[in-house]
Short mmCIF file of C-alpha atoms in Angstrom, two decimals:
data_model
loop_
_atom_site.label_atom_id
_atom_site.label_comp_id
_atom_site.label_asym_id
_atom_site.label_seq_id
_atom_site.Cartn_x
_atom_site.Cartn_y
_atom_site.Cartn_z
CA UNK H 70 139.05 91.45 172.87
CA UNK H 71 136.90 88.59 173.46
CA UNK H 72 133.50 88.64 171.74
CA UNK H 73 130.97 86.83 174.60
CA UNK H 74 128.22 87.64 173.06
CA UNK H 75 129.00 84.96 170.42
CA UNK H 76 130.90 82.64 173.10
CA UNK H 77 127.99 81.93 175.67
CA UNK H 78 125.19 80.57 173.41
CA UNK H 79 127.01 77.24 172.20
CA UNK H 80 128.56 76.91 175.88
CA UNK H 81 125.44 77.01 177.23
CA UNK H 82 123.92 75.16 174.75
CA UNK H 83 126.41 72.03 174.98
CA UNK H 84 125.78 72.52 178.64
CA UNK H 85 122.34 71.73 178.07
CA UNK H 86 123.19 68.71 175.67
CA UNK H 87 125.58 67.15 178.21
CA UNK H 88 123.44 67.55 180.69
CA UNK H 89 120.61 66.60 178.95
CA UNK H 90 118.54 69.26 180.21
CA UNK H 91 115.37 69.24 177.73
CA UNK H 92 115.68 68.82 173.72
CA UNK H 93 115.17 70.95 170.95
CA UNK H 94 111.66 72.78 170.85
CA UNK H 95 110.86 71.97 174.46
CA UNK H 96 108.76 74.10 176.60
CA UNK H 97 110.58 75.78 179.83
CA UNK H 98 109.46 78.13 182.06
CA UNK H 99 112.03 80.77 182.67
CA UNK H 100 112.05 81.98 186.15
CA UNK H 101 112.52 85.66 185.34
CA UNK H 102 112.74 88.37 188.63
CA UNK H 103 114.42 91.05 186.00
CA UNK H 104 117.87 91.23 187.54
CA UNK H 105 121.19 90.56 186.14
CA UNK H 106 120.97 86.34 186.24
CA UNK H 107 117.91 86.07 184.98
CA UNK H 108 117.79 88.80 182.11
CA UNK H 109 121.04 87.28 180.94
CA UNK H 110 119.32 83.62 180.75
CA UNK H 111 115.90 84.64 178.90
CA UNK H 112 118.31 86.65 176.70
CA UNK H 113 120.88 83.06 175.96
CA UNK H 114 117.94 80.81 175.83
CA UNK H 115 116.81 82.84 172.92
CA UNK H 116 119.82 82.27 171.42
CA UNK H 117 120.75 78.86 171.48
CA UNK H 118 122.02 77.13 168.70
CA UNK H 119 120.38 74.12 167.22
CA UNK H 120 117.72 73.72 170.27
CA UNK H 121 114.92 76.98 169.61
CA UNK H 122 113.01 76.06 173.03
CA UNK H 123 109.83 77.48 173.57
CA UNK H 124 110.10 79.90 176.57
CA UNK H 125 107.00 81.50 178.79
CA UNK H 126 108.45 84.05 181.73
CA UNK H 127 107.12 83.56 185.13
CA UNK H 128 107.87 86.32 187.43
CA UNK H 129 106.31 85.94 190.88
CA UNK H 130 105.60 89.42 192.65
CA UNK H 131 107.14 89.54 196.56
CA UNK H 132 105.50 92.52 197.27
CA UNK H 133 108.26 92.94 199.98
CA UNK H 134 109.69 96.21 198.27
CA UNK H 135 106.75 98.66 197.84
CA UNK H 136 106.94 100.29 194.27
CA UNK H 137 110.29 98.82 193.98
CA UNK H 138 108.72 95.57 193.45
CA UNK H 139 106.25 96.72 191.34
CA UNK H 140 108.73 98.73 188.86
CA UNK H 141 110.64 94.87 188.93
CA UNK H 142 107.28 93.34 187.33
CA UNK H 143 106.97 95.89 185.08
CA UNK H 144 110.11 95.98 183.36
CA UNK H 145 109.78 91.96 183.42
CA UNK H 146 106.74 92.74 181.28
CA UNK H 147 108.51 94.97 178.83
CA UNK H 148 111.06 92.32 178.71
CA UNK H 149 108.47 89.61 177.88
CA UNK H 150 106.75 92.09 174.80
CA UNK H 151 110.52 92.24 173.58
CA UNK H 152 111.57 88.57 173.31
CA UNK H 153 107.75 87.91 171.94
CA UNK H 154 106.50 85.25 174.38
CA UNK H 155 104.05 84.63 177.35
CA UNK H 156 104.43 85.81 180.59
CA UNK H 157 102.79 84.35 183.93
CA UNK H 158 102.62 87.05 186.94
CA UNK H 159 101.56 86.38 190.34
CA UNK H 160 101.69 88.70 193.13
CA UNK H 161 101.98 87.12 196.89
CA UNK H 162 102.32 89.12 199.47
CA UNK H 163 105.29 87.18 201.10
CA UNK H 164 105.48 88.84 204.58
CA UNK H 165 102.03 87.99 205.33
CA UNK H 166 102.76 84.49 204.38
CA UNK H 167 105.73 84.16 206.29
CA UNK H 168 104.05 85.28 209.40
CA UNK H 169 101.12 83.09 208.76
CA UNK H 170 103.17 79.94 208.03
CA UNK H 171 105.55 81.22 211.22
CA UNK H 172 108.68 81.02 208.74
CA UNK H 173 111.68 83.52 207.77
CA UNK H 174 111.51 85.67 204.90
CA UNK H 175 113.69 83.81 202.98
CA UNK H 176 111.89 80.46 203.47
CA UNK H 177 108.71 81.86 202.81
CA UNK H 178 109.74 83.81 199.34
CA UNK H 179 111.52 80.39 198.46
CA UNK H 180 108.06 78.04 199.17
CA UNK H 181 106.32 80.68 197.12
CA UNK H 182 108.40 80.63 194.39
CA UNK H 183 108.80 76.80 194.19
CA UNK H 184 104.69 76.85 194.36
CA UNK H 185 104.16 78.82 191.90
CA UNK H 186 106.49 78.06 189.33
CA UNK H 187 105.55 73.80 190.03
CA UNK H 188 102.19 74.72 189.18
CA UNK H 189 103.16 76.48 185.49
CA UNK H 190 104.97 74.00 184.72
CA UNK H 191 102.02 71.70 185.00
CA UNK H 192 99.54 74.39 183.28
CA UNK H 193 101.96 74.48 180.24
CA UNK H 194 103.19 71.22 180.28
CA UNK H 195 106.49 72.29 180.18
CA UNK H 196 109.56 70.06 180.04
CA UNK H 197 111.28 72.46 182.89
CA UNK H 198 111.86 75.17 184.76
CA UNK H 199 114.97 77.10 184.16
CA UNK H 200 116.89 78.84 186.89
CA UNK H 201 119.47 81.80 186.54
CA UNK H 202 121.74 79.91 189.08
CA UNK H 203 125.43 80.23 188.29
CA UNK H 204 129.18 79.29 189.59
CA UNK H 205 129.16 82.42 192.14
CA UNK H 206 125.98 81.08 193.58
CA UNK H 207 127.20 77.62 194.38
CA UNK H 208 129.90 78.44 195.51
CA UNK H 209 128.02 80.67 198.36
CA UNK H 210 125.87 77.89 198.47
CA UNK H 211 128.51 75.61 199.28
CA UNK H 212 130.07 77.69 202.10
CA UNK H 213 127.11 78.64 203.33
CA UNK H 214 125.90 74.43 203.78
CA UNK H 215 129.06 74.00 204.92
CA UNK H 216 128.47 76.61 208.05
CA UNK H 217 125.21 74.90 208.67
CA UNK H 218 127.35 71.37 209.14
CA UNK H 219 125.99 69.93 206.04
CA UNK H 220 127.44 66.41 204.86
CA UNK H 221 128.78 65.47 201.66
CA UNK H 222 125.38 65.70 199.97
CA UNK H 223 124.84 69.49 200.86
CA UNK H 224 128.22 70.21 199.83
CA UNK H 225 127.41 68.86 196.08
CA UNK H 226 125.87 71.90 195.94
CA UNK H 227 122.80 72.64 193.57
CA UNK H 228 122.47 70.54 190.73
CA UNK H 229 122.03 70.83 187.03
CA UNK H 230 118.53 69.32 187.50
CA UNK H 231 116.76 68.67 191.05
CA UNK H 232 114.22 66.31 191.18
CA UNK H 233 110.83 68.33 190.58
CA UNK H 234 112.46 69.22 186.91
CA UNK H 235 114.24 72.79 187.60
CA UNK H 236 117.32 73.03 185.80
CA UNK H 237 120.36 75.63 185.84
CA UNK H 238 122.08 75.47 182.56
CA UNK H 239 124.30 78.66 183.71
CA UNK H 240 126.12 76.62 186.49
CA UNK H 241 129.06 76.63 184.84
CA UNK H 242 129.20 80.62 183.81
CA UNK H 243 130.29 83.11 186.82
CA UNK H 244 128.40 86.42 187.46
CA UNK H 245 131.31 88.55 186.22
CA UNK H 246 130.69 86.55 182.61
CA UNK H 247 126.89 87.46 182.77
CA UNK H 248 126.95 90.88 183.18
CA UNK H 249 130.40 91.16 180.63
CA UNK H 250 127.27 89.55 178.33
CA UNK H 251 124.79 91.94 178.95
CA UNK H 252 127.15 94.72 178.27
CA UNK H 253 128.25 93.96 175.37
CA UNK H 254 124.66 93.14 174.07
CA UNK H 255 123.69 96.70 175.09
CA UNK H 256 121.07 94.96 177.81
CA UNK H 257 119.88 96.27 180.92
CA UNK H 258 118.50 94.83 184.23
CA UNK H 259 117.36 95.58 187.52
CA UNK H 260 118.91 95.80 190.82
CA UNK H 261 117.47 94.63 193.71
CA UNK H 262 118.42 96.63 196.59
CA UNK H 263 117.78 93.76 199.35
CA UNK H 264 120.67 91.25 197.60
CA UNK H 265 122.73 94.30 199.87
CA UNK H 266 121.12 93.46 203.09
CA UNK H 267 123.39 91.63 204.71
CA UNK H 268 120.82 90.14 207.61
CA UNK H 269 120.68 87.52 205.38
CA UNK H 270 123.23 84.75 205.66
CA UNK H 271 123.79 84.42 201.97
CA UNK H 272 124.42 88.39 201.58
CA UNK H 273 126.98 88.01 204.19
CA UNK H 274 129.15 85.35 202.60
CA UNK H 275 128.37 87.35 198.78
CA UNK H 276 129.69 90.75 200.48
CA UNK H 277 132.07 89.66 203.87
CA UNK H 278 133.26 86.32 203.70
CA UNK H 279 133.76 85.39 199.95
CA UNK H 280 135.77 88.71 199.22
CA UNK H 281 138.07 87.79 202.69
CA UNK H 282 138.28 84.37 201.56
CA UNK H 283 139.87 85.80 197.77
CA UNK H 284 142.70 87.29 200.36
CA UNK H 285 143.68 83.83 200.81
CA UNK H 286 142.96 81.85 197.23
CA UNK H 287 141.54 84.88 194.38
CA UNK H 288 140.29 82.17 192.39
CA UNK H 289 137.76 80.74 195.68
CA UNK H 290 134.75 81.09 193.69
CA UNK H 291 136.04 78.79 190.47
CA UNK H 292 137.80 76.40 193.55
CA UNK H 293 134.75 75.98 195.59
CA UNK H 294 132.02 75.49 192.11
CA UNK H 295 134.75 72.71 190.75
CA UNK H 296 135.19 71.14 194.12
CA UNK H 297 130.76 71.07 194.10
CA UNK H 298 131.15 69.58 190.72
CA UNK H 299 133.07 66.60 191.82
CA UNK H 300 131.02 66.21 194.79
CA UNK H 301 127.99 65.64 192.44
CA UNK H 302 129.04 63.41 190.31
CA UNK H 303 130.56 61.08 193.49
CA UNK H 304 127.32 61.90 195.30
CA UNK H 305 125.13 60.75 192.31
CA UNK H 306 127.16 57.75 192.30
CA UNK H 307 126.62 56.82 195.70
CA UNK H 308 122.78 57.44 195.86
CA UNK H 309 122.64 54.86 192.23
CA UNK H 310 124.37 52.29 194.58
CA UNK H 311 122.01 53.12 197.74
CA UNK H 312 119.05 52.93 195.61
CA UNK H 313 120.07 49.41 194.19
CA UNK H 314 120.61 47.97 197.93
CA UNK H 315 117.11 49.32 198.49
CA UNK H 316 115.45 48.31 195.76
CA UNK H 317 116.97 44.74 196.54
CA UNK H 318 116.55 44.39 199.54
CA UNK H 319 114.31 46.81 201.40
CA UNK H 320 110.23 45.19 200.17
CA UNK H 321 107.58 47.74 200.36
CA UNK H 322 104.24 46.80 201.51
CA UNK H 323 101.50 49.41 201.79
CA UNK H 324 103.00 51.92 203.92
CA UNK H 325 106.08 50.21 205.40
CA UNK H 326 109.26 49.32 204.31
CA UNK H 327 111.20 46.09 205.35
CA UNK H 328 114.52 45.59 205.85
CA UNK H 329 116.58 42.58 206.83
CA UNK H 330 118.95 43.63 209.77
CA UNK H 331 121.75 41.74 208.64
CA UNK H 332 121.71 43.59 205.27
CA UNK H 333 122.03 47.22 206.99
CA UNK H 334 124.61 45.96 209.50
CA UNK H 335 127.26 44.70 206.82
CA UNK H 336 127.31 47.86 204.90
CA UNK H 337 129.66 50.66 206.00
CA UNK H 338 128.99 53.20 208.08
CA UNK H 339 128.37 55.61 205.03
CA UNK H 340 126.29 53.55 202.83
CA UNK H 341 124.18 52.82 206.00
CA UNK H 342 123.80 56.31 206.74
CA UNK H 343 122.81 57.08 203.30
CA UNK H 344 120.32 54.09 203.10
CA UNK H 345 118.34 55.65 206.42
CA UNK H 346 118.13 59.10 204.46
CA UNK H 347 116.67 57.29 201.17
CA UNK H 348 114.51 54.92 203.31
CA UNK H 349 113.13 58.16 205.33
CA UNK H 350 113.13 59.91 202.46
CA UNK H 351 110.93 57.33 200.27
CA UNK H 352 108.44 57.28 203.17
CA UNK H 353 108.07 60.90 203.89
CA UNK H 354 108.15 62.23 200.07
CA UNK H 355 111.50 64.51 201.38
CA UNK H 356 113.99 64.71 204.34
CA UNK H 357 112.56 67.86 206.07
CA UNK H 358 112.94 68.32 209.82
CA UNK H 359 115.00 64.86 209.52
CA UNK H 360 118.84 65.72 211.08
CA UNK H 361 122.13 64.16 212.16
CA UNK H 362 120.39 63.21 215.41
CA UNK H 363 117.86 61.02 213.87
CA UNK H 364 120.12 58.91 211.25
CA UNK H 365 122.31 58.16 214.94
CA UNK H 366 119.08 56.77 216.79
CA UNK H 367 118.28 54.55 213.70
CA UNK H 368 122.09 53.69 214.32
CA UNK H 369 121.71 52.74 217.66
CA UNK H 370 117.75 50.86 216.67
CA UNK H 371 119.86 48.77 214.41
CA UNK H 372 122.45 48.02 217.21
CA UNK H 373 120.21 47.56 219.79
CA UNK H 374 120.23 44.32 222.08
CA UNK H 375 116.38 44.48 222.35
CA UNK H 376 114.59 42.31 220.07
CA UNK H 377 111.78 44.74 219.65
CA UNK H 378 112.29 48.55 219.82
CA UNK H 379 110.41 51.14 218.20
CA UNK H 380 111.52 55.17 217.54
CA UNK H 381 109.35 57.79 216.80
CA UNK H 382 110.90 60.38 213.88
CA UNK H 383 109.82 63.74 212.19
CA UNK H 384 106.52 63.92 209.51
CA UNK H 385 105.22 60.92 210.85
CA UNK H 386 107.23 58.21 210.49
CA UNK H 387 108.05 55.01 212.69
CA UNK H 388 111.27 52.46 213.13
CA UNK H 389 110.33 49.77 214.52
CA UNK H 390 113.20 47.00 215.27
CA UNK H 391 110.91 43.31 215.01
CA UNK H 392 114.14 40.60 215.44
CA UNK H 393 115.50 40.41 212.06
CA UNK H 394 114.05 43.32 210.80
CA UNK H 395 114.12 47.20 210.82
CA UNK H 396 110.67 48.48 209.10
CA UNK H 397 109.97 52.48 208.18
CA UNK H 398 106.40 53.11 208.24
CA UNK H 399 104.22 55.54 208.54
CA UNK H 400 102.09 56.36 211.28
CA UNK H 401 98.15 56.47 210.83
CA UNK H 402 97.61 58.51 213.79
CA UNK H 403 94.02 59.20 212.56
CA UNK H 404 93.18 55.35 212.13
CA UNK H 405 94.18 53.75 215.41
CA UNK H 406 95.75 50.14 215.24
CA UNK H 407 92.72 47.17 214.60
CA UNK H 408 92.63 45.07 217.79
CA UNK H 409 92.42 41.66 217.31
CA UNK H 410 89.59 40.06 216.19
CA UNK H 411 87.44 38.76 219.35
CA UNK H 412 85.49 36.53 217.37
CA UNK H 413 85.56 32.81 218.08
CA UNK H 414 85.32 29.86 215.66
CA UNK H 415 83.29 26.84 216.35
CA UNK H 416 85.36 23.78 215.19
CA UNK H 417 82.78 20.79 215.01
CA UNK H 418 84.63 17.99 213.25
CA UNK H 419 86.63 17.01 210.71
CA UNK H 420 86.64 19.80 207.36
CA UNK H 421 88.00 23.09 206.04
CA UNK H 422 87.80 26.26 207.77
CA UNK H 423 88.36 29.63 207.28
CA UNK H 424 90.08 31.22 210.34
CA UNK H 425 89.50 34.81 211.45
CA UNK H 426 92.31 36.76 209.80
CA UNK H 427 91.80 34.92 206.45
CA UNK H 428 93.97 31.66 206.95
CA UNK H 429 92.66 28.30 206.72
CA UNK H 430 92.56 25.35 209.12
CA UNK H 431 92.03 21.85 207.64
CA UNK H 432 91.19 18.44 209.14
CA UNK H 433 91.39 14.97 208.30
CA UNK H 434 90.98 12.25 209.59
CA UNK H 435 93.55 9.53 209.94
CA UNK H 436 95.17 6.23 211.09
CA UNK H 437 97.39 6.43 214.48
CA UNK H 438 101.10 6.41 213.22
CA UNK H 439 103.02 3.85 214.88
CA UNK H 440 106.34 5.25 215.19
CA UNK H 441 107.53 9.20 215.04
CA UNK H 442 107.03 10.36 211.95
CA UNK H 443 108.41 14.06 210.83
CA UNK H 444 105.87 16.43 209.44
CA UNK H 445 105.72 19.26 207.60
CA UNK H 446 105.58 22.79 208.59
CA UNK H 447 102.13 23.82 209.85
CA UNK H 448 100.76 20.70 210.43
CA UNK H 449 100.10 18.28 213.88
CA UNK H 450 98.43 15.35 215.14
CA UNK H 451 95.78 14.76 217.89
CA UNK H 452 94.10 12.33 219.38
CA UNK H 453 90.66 13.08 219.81
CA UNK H 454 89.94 10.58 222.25
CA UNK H 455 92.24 13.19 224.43
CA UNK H 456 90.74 15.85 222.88
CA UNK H 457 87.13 15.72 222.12
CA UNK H 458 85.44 17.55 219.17
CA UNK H 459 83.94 20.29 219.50
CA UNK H 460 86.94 22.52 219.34
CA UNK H 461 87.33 26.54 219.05
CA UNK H 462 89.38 28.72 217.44
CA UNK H 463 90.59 32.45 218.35
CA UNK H 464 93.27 34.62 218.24
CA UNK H 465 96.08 35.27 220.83
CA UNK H 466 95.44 37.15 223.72
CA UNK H 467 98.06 38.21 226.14
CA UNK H 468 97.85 35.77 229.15
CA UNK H 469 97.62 32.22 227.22
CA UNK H 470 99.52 29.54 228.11
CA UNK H 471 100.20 26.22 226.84
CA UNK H 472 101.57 22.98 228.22
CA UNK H 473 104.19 22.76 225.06
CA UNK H 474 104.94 18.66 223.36
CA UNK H 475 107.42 17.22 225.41
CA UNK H 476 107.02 19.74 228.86
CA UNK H 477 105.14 19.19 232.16
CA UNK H 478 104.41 22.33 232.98
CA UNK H 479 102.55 25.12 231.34
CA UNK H 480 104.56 28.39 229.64
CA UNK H 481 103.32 31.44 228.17
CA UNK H 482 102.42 31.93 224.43
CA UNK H 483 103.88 35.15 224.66
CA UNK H 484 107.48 33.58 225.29
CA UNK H 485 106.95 30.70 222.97
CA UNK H 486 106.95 33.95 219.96
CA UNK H 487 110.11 35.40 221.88
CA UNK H 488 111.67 32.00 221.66
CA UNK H 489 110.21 32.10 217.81
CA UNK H 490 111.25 35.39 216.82
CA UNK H 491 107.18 36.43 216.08
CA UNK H 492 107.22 39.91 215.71
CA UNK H 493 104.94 41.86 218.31
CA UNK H 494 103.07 43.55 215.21
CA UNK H 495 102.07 39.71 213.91
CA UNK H 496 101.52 38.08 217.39
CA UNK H 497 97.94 39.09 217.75
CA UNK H 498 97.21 37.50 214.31
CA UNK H 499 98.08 33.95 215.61
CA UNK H 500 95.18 31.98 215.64
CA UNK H 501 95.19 29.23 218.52
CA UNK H 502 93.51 25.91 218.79
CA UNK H 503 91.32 25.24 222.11
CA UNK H 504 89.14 22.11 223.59
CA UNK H 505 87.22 23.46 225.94
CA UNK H 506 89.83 26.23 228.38
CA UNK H 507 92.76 23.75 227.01
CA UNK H 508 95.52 25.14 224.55
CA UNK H 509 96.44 22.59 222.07
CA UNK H 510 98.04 24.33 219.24
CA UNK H 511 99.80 27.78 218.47
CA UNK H 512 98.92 27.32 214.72
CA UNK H 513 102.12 26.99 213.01
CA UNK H 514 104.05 27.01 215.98
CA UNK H 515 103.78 24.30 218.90
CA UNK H 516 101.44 21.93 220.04
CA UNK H 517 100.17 20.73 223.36
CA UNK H 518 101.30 17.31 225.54
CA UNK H 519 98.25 17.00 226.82
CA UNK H 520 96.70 16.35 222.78
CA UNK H 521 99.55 13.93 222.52
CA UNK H 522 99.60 10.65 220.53
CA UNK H 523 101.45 7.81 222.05
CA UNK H 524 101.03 3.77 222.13
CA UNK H 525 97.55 3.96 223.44
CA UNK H 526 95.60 6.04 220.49
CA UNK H 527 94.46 4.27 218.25
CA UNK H 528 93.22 7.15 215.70
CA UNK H 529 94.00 10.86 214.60
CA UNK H 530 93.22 14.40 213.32
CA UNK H 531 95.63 15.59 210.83
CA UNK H 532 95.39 19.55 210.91
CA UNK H 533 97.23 21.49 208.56
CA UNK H 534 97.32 25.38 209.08
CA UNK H 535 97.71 27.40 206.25
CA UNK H 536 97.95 30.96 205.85
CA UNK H 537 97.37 31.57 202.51
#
């Protein structure tokens, strides 16, 4: 006969090395509701070879089962005075929360628990949280993602560690292997009459469909953990490979991420998908209330023919299509956009200004070139003869026109930035060069043929715009 009792402490242990869970002498809160799981995890973390963690119980009162619940807490605290270590209690009256917070049971008891437990592990300092999770639990956690049309993510299943620092170092041990354990130790537990109520989805596949689905393949449970198993490892994988493409391409700036078009469109459909849910997910802080739906309309932003689009997404966030680039932001529905500037500069000769907006406009004066000579970005020539001193400065407004070098006949500033690719978000930034009502120069961008130089002028301004 097989002695468990001696097997499960180094398994779990070298899980916990592998895995890299925490390190010998580590602090972990042990999430302990006095059933089965969790008496059987205190009970090996107590024993582990070589690692001698400090342990503090947390048991968080649902108050959902009358004196039921209350017999639950207090055999968790005879099981704390046993084992010699701390023990945080909290009582939360979980039905009052749910209907408060207008969510399910089951949603509610989880938020609690994930609240409560997050904020010992702060108070203690503790390297983790440990979780009585094992192989019969992911695999109803696989089946039961897998009803709610979850993608290859959700069918990885839970995870030794999840990002907030829970881990489940009895992922690899099935139920019938725990309780074979606390047998043969002589342990007891509790049973929680509502794991039987089979209004909730995960009861249902524990008690109907796992045991119909054994008809078909009795080792289901062992199948449907391994197949979670390699799902992890390819999904953690893939998210090091999305990260990299975001890190090296997607630039953060305050509260918006940018990213080239051209990037997102080359990569395959399911790296691209993946890249939305890590860019959403980055901006939000998780992917709640983000679906299906809303990865296919950044799809279809990408691919759109409009130059300019914007969509409107769960928690807050914007995609907004500018040309080239797709940026994620978040709204700041509280602090409405900053018009632009109405102020006007006075421009009374030749000198250095600084332009509203922060950019700087610089003139000089100089000799009338006589041939066509190229310049460099962000800089033109007058003649001031043409165009007398004093001069004005302002930023675009919709309705400007200019009579662009080389034209007749006026056009609008607005399509001069469509022909330019200016994004609408930077247009009203642009500062703009007047004499008198007359449009000489988009800064930057184009100047006027009425400012021209030609064989008659005989001197020049040299202004160079610069936005830094």
């Amino acid at each position: 006969m097989t002695d468990i009792s001696a097997m499960l402490p180094p398994r779990v242990a070298r899980t916990i090395r592998e895995q890299r869970l925490f390190e010998p002498g580590d602090t972990i809160i042990v999430a302990l509701s006095g059933g089965a799981d969790s008496t059987a995890l205190l009970d090996l973390l107590s024993r582990l070879p070589g690692l001698s963690p400090r342990l503090v119980a947390a048991h968080l009162n649902h108050c959902l089962r009358g004196p039921e619940s209350d017999r639950d807490e207090e055999f968790v605290r005879s099981l704390a005075v046993r084992y010699r270590i701390p023990l945080e209690c909290r009582r939360v009256d979980v039905k009052a929360y749910a209907h408060r917070e207008q969510l399910n049971l089951e949603d509610a008891g989880r938020r609690a628990r994930i609240a409560f437990l997050d904020e010992l592990r702060h108070s203690w300092q503790a390297t983790a949280v440990a979780l009585a999770h094992h192989a019969d639990d992911q695999a109803e956690t696989v089946l039961m993602r897998l009803l709610r049309g979850a993608g290859p993510g959700g069918l990885a299943g839970m995870s030794y560690r999840n990002g907030r620092g829970f881990i489940r170092p009895l992922l690899g041990l099935s139920r019938a292997e725990l309780v074979a354990y606390l047998t043969e130790r002589g342990l007891t537990w509790r049973e929680d009459a509502s794991n039987r109520d089979t209004t909730f989805l995960r009861n249902r596949i524990r008690h109907e469909l796992l045991p119909m689905l054994e008809g078909y393949n009795p080792a289901i449970r062992e199948r449907l953990a391994a197949t979670a198993a390699v799902l992890s490892d390819e999904h953690a994988l893939l998210n090091q490979l999305t990260s990299a493409i975001v890190d090296q391409t997607c630039a953060p700036d305050d509260d918006t991420f940018a990213c080239p078009v051209s990037i997102l469109s080359e990569q395959p459909p399911a790296l691209r998908r993946r890249l939305f849910r890590l860019l959403l997910e980055r901006q939000a802080g998780n992917l709640n209330h983000f679906s299906n739906r809303h990865i296919a309309a950044l799809e279809h932003l990408l691919e759109s023919s409009q130059p300019n689009a914007t969509l409107n997404l769960p928690q807050g966030i914007t995609a907004v299509r500018e040309y080239d680039t797709l940026l994620i932001r978040r709204r700041t529905e509280s602090e409405p956009p900053a018009p632009a500037p109405a102020v006007e500069l006075e421009i009374a000769g030749a000198g250095q200004y600084r332009l509203p907006g922060g950019a700087t406009l610089t003139l000089s004066p100089v000799a009338a070139p006589t041939g066509v000579e190229p310049l460099a970005a962000g800089t033109a020539l007058f003649d001031p003869d043409r165009v007398p001193f004093p001069w004005r400065v302002r930023m675009f407004q919709n309705g400007d026109r200019i009579t662009p070098f080389g034209m007749t006949g006026s056009k609008k500033v607005k399509e001069l930035f469509i022909d330019a690719k200016v994004p609408r978000s930077k247009r009203c930034a642009v500062p703009l060069l007047f004499c008198g009502d007359t449009l000489i120069w988009v800064c930057g961008l184009r100047t006027s043929q009425l400012a021209r130089l030609d064989g008659a002028s005989t001197r020049a301004i040299m202004a160079v715009f610069s936005e830094t």
